[in-house]
Coordinates of C-alpha atoms and ligand atoms in Angstrom, one line a residue:
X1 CA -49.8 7.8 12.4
X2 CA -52.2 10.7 11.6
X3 CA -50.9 12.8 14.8
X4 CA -49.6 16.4 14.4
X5 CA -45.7 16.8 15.3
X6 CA -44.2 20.1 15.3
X7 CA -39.9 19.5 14.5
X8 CA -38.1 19.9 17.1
X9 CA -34.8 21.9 17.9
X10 CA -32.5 22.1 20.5
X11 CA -29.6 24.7 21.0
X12 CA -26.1 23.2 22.0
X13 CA -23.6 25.5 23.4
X14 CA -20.1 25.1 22.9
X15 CA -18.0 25.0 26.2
X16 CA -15.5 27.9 26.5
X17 CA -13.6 30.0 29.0
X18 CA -14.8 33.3 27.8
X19 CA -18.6 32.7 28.5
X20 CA -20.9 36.2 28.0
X21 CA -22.9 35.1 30.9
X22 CA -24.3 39.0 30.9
X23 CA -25.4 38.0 27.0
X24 CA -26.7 34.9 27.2
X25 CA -28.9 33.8 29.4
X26 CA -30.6 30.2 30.2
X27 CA -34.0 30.0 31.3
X28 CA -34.6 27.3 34.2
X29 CA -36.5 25.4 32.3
X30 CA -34.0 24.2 30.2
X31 CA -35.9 25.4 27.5
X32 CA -35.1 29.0 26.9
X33 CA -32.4 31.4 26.3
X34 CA -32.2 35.2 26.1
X35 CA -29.8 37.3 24.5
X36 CA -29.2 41.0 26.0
X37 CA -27.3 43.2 24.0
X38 CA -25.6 46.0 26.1
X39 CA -26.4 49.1 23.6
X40 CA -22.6 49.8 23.6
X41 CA -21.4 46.4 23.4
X42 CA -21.2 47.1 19.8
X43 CA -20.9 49.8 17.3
X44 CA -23.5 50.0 15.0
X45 CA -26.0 49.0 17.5
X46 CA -28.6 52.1 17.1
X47 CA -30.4 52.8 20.2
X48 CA -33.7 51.9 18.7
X49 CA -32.5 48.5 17.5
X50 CA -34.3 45.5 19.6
X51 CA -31.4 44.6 22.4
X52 CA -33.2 41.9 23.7
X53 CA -34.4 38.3 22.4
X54 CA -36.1 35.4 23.7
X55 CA -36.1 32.1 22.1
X56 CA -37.8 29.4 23.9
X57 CA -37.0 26.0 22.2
X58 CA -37.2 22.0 22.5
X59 CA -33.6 22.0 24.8
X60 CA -30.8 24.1 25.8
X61 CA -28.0 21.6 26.1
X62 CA -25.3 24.0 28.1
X63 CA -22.7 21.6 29.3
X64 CA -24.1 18.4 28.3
X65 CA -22.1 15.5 27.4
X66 CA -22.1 13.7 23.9
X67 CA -24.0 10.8 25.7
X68 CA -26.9 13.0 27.5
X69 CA -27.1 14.8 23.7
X70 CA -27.8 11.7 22.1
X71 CA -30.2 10.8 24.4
X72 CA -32.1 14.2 24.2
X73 CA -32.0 15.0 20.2
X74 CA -31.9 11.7 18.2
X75 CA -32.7 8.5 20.3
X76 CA -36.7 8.7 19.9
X77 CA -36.0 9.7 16.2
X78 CA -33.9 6.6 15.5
X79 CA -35.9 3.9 17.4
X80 CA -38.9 5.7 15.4
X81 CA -37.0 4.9 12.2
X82 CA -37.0 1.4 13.1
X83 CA -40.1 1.0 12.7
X84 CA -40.7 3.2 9.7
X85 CA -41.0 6.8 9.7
X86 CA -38.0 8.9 8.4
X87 CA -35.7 11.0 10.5
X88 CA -34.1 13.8 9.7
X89 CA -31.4 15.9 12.4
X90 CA -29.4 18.6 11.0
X91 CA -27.2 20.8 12.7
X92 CA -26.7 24.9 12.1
X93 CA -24.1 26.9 13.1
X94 CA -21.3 29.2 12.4
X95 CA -17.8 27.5 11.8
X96 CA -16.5 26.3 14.9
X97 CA -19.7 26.3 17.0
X98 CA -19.4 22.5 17.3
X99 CA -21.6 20.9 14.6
X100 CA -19.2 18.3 13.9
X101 CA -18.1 17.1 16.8
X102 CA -22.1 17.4 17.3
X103 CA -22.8 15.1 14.6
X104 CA -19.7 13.0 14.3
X105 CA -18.0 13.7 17.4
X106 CA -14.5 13.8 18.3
X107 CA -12.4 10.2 17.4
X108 CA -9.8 10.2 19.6
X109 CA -12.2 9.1 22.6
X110 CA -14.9 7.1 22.4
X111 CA -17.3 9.0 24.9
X112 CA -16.5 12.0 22.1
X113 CA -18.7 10.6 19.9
X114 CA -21.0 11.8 18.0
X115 CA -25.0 11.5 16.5
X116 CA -23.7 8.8 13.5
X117 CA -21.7 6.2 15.5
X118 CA -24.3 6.1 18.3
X119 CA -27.0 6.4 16.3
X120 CA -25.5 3.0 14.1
X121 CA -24.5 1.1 17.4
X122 CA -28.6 1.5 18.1
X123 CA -29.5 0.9 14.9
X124 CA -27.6 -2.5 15.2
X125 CA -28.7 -3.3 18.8
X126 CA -32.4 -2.9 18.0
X127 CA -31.7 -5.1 15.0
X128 CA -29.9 -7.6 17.4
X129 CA -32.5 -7.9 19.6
X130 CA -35.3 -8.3 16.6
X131 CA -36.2 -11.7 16.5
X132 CA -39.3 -11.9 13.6
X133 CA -37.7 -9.7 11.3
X134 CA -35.3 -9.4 8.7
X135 CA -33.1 -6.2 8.6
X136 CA -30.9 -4.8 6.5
X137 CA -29.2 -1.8 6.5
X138 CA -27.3 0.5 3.9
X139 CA -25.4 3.5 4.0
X140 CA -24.4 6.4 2.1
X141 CA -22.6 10.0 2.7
X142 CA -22.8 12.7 -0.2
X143 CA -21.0 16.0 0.4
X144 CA -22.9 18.8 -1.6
X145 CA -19.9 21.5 -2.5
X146 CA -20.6 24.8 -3.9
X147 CA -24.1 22.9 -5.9
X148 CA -21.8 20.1 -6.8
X149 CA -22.9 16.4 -5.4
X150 CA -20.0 14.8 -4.5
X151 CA -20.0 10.7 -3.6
X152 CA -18.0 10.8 -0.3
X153 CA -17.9 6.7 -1.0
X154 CA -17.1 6.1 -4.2
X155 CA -13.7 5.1 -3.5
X156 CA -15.4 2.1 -1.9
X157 CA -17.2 0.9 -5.0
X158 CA -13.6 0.1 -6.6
X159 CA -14.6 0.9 -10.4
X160 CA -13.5 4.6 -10.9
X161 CA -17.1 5.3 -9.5
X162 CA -16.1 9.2 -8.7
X163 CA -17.1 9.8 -12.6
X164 CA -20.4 9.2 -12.2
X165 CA -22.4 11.9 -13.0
X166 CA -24.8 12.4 -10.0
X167 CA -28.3 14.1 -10.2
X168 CA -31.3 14.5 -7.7
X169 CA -34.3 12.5 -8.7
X170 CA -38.0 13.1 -8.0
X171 CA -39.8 9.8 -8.0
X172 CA -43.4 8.7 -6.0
X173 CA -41.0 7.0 -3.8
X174 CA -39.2 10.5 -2.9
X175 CA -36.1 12.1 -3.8
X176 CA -33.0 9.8 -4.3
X177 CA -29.6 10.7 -5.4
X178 CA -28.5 8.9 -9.0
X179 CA -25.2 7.5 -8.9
X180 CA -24.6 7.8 -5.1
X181 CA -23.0 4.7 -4.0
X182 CA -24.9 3.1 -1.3
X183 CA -23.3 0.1 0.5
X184 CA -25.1 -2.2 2.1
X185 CA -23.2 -2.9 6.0
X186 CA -23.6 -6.4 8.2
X187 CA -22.4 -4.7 11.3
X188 CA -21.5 -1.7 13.2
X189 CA -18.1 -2.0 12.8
X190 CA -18.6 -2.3 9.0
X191 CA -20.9 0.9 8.9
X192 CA -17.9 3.0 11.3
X193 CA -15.6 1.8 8.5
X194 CA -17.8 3.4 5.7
X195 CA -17.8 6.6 8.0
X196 CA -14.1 7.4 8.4
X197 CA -13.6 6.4 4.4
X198 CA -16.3 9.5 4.4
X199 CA -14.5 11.7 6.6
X200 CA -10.9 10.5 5.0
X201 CA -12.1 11.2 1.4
X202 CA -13.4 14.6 2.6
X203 CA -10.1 15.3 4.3
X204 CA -8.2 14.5 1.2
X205 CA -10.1 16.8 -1.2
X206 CA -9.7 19.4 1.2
X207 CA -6.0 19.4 0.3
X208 CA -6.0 18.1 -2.9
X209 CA -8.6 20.5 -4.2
X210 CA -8.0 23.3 -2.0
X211 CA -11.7 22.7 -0.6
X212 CA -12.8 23.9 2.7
X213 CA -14.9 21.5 4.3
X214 CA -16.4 24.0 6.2
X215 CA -18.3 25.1 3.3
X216 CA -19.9 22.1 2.7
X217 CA -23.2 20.1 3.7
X218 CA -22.5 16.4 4.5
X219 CA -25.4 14.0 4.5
X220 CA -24.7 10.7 6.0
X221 CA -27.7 8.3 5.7
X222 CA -28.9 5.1 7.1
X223 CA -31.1 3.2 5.4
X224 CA -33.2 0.8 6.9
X225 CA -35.5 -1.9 5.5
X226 CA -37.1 -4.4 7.4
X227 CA -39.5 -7.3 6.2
X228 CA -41.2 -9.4 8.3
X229 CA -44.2 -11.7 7.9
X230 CA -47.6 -10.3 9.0
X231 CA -50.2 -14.0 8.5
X232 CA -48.9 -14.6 5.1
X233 CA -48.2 -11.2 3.7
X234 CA -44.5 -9.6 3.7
X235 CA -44.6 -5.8 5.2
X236 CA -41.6 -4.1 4.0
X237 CA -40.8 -1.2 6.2
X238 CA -38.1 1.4 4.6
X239 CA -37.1 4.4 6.0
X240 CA -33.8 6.4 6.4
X241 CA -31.9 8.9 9.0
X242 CA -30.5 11.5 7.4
X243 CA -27.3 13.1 9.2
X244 CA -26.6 16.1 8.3
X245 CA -24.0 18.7 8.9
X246 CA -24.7 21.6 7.4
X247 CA -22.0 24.1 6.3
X248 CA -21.0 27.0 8.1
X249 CA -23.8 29.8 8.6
X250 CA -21.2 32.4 9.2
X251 CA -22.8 35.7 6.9
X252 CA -20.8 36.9 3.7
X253 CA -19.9 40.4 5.4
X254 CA -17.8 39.0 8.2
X255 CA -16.2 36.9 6.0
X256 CA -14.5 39.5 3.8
X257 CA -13.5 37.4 1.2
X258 CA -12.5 37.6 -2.3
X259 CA -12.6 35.7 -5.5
X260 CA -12.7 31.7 -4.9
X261 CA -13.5 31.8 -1.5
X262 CA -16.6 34.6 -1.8
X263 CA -17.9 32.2 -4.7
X264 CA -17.9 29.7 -2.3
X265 CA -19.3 31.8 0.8
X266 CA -22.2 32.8 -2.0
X267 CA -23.1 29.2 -2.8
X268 CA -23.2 28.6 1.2
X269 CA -25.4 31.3 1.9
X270 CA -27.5 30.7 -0.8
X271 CA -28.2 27.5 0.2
X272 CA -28.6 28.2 3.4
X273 CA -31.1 31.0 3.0
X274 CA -33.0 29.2 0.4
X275 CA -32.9 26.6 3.4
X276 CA -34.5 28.8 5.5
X277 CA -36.9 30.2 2.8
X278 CA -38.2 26.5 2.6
X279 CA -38.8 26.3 6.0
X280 CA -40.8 29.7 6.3
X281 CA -43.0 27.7 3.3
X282 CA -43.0 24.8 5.4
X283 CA -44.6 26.4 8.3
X284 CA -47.2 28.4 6.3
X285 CA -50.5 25.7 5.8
X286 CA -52.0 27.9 3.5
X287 CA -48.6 27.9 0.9
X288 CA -49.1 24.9 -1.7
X289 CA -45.8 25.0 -3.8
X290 CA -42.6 24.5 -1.8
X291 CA -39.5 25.5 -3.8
X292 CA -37.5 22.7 -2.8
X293 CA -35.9 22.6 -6.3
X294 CA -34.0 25.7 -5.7
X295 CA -30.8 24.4 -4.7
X296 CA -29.4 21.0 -4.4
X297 CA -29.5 21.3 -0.8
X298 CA -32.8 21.7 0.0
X299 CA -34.2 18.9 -3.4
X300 CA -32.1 16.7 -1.6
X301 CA -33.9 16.9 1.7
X302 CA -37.4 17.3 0.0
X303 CA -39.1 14.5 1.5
X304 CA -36.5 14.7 4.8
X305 CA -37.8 18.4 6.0
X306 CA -41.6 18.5 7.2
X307 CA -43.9 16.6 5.4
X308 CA -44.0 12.8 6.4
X309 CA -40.8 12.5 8.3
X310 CA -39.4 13.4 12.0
X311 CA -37.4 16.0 11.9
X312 CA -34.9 17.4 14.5
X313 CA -32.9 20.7 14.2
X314 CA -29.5 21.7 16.6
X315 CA -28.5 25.2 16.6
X316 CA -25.0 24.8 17.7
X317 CA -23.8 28.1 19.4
X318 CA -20.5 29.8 20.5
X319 CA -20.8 31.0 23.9
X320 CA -18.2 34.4 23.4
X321 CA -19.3 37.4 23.3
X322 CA -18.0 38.0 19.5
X323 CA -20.5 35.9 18.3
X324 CA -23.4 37.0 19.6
X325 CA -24.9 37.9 16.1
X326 CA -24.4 34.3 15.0
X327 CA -25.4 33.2 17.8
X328 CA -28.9 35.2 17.5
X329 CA -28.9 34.4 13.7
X330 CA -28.7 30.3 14.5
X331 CA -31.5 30.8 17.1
X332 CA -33.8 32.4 14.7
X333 CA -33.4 29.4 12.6
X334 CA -33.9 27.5 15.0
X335 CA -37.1 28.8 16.4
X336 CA -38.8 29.1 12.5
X337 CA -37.8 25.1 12.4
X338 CA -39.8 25.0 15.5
X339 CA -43.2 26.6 13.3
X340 CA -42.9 23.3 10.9
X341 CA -45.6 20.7 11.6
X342 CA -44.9 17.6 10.4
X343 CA -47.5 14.2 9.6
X344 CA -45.2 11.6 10.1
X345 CA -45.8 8.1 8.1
X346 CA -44.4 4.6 8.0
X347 CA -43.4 3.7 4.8
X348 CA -45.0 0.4 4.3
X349 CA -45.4 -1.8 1.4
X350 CA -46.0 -5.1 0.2
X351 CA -43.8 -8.2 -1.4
X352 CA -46.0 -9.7 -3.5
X353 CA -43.0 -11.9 -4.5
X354 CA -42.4 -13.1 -0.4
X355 CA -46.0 -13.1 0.0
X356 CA -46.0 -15.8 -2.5
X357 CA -42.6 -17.6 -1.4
X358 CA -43.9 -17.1 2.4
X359 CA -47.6 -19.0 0.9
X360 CA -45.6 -21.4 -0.5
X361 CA -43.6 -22.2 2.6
X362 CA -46.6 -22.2 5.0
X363 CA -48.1 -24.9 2.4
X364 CA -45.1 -27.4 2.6
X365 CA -45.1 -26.8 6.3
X366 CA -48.9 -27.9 6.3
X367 CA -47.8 -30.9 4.4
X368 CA -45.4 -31.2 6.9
X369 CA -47.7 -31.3 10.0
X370 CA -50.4 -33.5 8.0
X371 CA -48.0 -36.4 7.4
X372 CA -47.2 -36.1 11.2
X373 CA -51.0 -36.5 12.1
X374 CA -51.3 -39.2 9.9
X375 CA -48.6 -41.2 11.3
X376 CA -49.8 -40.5 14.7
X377 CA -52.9 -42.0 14.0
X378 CA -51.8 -45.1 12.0
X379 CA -53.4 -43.8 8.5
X380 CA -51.3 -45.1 5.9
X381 CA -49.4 -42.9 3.5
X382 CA -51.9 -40.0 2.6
X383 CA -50.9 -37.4 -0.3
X384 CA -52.3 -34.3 0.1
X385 CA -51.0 -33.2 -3.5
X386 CA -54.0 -32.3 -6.4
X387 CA -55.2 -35.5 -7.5
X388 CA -54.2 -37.2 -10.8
X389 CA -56.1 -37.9 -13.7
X390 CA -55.9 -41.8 -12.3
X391 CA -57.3 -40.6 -9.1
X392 CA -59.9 -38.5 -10.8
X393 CA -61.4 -41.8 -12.8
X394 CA -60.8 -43.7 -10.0
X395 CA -63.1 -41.4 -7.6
X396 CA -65.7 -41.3 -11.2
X397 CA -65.6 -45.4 -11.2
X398 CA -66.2 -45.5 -7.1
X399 CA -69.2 -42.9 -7.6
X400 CA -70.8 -45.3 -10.3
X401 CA -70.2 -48.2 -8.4
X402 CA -72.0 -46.6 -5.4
X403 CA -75.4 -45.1 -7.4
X404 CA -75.9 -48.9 -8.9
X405 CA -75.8 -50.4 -5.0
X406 CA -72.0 -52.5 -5.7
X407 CA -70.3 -51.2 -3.2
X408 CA -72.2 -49.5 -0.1
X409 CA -69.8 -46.8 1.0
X410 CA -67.5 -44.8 -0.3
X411 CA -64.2 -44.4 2.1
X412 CA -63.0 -41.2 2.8
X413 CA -59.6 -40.7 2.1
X414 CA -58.6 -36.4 2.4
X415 CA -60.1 -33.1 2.2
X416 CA -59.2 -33.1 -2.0
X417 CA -60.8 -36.7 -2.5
X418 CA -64.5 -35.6 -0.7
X419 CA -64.3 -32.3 -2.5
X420 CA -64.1 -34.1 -5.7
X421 CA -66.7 -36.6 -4.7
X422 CA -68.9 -34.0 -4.3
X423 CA -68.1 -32.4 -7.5
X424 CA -69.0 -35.6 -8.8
X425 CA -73.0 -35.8 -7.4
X426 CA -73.6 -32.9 -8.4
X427 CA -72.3 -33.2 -12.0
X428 CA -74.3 -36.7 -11.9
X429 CA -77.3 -34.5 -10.7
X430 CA -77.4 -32.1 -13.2
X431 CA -77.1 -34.4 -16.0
X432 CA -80.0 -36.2 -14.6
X433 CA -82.1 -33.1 -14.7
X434 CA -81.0 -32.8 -18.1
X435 CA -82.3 -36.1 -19.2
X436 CA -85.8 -35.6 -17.6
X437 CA -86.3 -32.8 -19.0
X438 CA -85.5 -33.9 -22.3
X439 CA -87.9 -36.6 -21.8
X440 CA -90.7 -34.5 -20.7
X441 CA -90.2 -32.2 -24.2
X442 CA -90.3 -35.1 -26.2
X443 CA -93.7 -36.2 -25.1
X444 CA -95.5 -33.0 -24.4
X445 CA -95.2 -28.9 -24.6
X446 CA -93.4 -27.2 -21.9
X447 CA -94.3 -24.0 -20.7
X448 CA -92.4 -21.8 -18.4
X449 CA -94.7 -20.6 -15.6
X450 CA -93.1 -17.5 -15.8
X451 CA -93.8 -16.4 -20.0
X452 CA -97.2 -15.1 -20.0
X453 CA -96.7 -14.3 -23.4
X454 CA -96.7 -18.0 -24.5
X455 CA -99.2 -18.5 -21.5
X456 CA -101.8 -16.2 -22.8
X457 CA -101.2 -17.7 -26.7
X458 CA -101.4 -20.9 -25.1
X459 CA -104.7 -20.3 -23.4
X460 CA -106.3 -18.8 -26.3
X461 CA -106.0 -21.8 -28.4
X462 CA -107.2 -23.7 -25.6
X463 CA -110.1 -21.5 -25.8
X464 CA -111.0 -22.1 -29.5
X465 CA -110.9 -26.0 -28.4
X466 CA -113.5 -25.3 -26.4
X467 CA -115.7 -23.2 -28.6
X468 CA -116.0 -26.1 -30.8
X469 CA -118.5 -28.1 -29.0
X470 CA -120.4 -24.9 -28.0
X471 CA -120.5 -24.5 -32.2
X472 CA -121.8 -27.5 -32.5
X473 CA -124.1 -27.6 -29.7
X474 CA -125.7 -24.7 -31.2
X475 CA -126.3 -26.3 -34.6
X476 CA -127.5 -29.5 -33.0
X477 CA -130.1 -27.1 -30.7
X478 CA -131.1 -25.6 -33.7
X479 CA -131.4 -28.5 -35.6
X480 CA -134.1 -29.6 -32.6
X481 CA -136.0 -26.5 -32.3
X482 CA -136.5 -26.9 -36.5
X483 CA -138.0 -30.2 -35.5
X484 CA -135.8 -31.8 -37.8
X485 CA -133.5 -33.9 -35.1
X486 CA -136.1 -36.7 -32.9
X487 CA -133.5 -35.7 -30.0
X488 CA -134.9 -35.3 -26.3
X489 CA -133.7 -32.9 -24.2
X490 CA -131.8 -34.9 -21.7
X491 CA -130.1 -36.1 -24.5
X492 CA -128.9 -32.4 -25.3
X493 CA -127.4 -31.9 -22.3
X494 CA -125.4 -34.5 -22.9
X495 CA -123.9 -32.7 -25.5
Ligands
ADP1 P1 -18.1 23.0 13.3 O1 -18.2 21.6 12.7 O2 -19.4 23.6 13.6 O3 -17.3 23.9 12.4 P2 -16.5 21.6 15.2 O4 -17.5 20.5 15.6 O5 -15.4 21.2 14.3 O6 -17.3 22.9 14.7 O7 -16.0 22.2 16.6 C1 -14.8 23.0 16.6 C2 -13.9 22.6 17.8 O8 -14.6 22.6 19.0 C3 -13.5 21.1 17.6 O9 -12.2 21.0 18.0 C4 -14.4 20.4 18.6 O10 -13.8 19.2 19.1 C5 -14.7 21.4 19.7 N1 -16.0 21.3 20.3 C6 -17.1 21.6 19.7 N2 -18.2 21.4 20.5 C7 -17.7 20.9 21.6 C8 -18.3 20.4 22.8 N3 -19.6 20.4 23.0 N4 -17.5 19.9 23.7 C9 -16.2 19.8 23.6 N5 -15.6 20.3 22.4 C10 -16.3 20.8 21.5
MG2 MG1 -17.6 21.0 10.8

């Protein structure tokens, strides 16, 4: 927690027969690839135009199997989710460049797939293997059409659910999607199952509303709470992985489309740009507002880009020639991910409810393990519940009993019964201190040591007593020097 991560991204190129290997170019460290652009390699290309890139990134994964992927782009990100943080992996890139079969791989063989089924199977192998916590896990897959929020599993709530009107909410929690079904899954199998009703439902659209799923951004998201017992207090840990295969980047020029399908190409490149525009925010420390709420896109993945969560990027790339612009277009994306920093946090909280019911249990279990010591030691049957009102005058009686010298000791029975014993002396204590002292004001005037005010008054009455006899000594002294008192003056002094 507290540590600077920057978001990482990875380029994946898609095998082919036609490789430019004059075009694109992989650095031996893995890391980098360089584009060259021969000036006559395309029309339009001005000789003063920049032929040349360099992009140095998290990865180049040329060649590299759906296993070795996994291992590279989203393994850390979902055992980090595990215990906490969020996780966000996206991939970009132009239709056909393999984002798909990146992210959900290809079914008919099992090595073939992709991010989401390996990313549940370790999801569901780290929960196997968790032994003081309590795991459970939900899913969810919203398709986001031309700014429309489409349930991809509301076919799977059974109650006409499609009709729900969906919305993106902002709350202190983070962003959640209103009305999005999410289905809570006991198994891997179970969470597959949710997956290919996902992928169905999105194939089926496709034909029935003429969609093209290529146009669209599918979130798939695992969400994963775990509560476990920390002394007495119940940490929850939430967090999700967010799955995303974004729509098509391919630009609206080399398109050429009309009508429907330009609407469509619009909406995709909107999003995708404003995307990007967030990103560029993302990256600059000294921008404050973040226009996240500029398309549903991008509010969806408020607090799943940057910010508090892990986030990884693929740029999925065509190796032809053809593509080269898309190609460089998906590795500028890429490399502007790479400029986010990110803070990433566990999402902690506290049950206040299982704190109480965990209390609760750790009390009875005390019980428990008292009553075994007690047998083990001969005591008879000890309660250890809060005493009754018999007890209570019971204990009172014993007290008495012991200050008048009837009984000599007082047996010790628990840890409640000495308590209250003690509670006992000191109440017959005070009220002893109350009776003194009610004595001692009924026979003379207390003074507090502490009021000099009734100190001072006090004294100066004291005073007068005294001036008394000094009065009358000096009338009796006069009295003698008139000559009119036969008294000697020994006597006198006596006075
Ligand atoms: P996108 O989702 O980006 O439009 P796809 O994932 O559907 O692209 O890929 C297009 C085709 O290429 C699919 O038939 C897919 O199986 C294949 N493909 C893509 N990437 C790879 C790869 N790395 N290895 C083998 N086949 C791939
Ligand atoms: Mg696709």
């Amino acid at each position: 927690m507290g540590t600077l991560h920057k978001v990482r991204a990875f380029v994946r190129v898609k095998p082919t027969a036609q490789f430019a290997q004059d075009v694109i170019k992989f650095g031996p460290d893995n890391k980098s690839i360089d584009i060259y652009i021969k000036k006559d390699a395309k029309k339009g290309v001005v000789n003063n135009k920049q032929t040349d890139w360099s992009f140095k990134l998290d990865g180049v994964l040329h060649n590299t199997s759906q296993e070795l992927m996994y291992e590279t782009v989203a393994k850390k990100l979902v055992s980090e989710a595990l215990i906490g943080y969020n996780g966000t992996i996206m991939c970009y890139g132009q239709t056909g460049a393999g984002k798909t079969y990146t992210m959900t791989g290809a079914t008919a063989e099992y090595r073939h797939r992709g991010i989401i089924p390996r990313a549940v199977q370790q999801v569901f192998k780290a929960i196997a293997r968790a032994v003081d916590s309590f795991i459970t896990v939900r899913i969810s897959y919203l398709e986001i059409y031309n700014e429309t929020l489409c349930d991809l599993l509301s076919t799977m709530t059974g109650s006409g659910a499609s009709d729900v009107q969906m919305a993106i909410v902002d709350c202190p929690q983070g962003v959640y999607v209103k009305g999005l079904s999410i289905h809570p899954v006991s198994d891997e199998e179970d969470a597959l199952n949710l997956l290919f009703e996902g992928e169905t439902n999105r194939v089926i659209a496709e034909h029935t509303l003429n969609k093209n799923s290529s146009r669209s951004h599918c979130i798939f998201t695992i969400y994963i709470e775990s509560r476990f017992r920390v002394l007495s207090d119940v940490r929850c840990i939430n967090s999700k992985i967010n799955l995303i295969d974004l729509a098509g980047s391919e630009r609206l020029s080399k398109t050429g489309s009309e009508g429907r399908v330009l609407k469509e190409a619009a909406y995709i490149n909107k999003s995708l740009s404003f995307l990007e525009q967030i990103i560029i925010a993302l990256a600059d420390p000294k921008r404050e507002h973040i226009p996240f709420r500029q398309s549903k896109l991008t509010h969806v993945l408020k607090d799943s880009l940057g910010g508090k969560c892990n986030t990884v990027l693929v740029a999925n790339i065509c190796g032809e020639a053809l593509h080269v612009e898309e190609t460089l277009s998906s590795l500028r994306f890429a490399t502007r991910m790479k400029w986010i920093t990110t803070e990433p946090v566990i999402n902690v909280t506290y049950d206040s409810e299982g704190t109480v019911k965990a209390l609760e249990k750790e009390i009875s279990l005390l019980k428990q393990e008292l009553a075994m010591h007690d047998s083990l030691v001969n005591r008879s049957l000890v309660t250890y519940d809060p005493l009754t009102d018999v007890q209570l005058a019971e204990i009172k009686s014993q007290i008495h009993k012991y200050l008048q010298g009837t009984i000599d000791e007082i047996e010790i029975m628990n840890f409640r019964q000495v308590q209250e014993v003690f509670r006992q002396f000191k109440l017959i204590v005070r009220q002893q201190e109350d009776e003194v002292e009610t004595r001692l004001r009924s026979k003379y005037v207390l003074i507090d040591k502490n009021d000099f005010a009734t100190i001072a008054a006090a004294q100066k009455v004291m005073a007068g007593a005294w001036a008394l006899p000094k009065t009358l000594f000096r009338m009796i002294f006069f009295l003698i020097q008139e000559g009119d008192l036969p008294v000697s003056q020994a006597q006198i002094t006596c006075i």
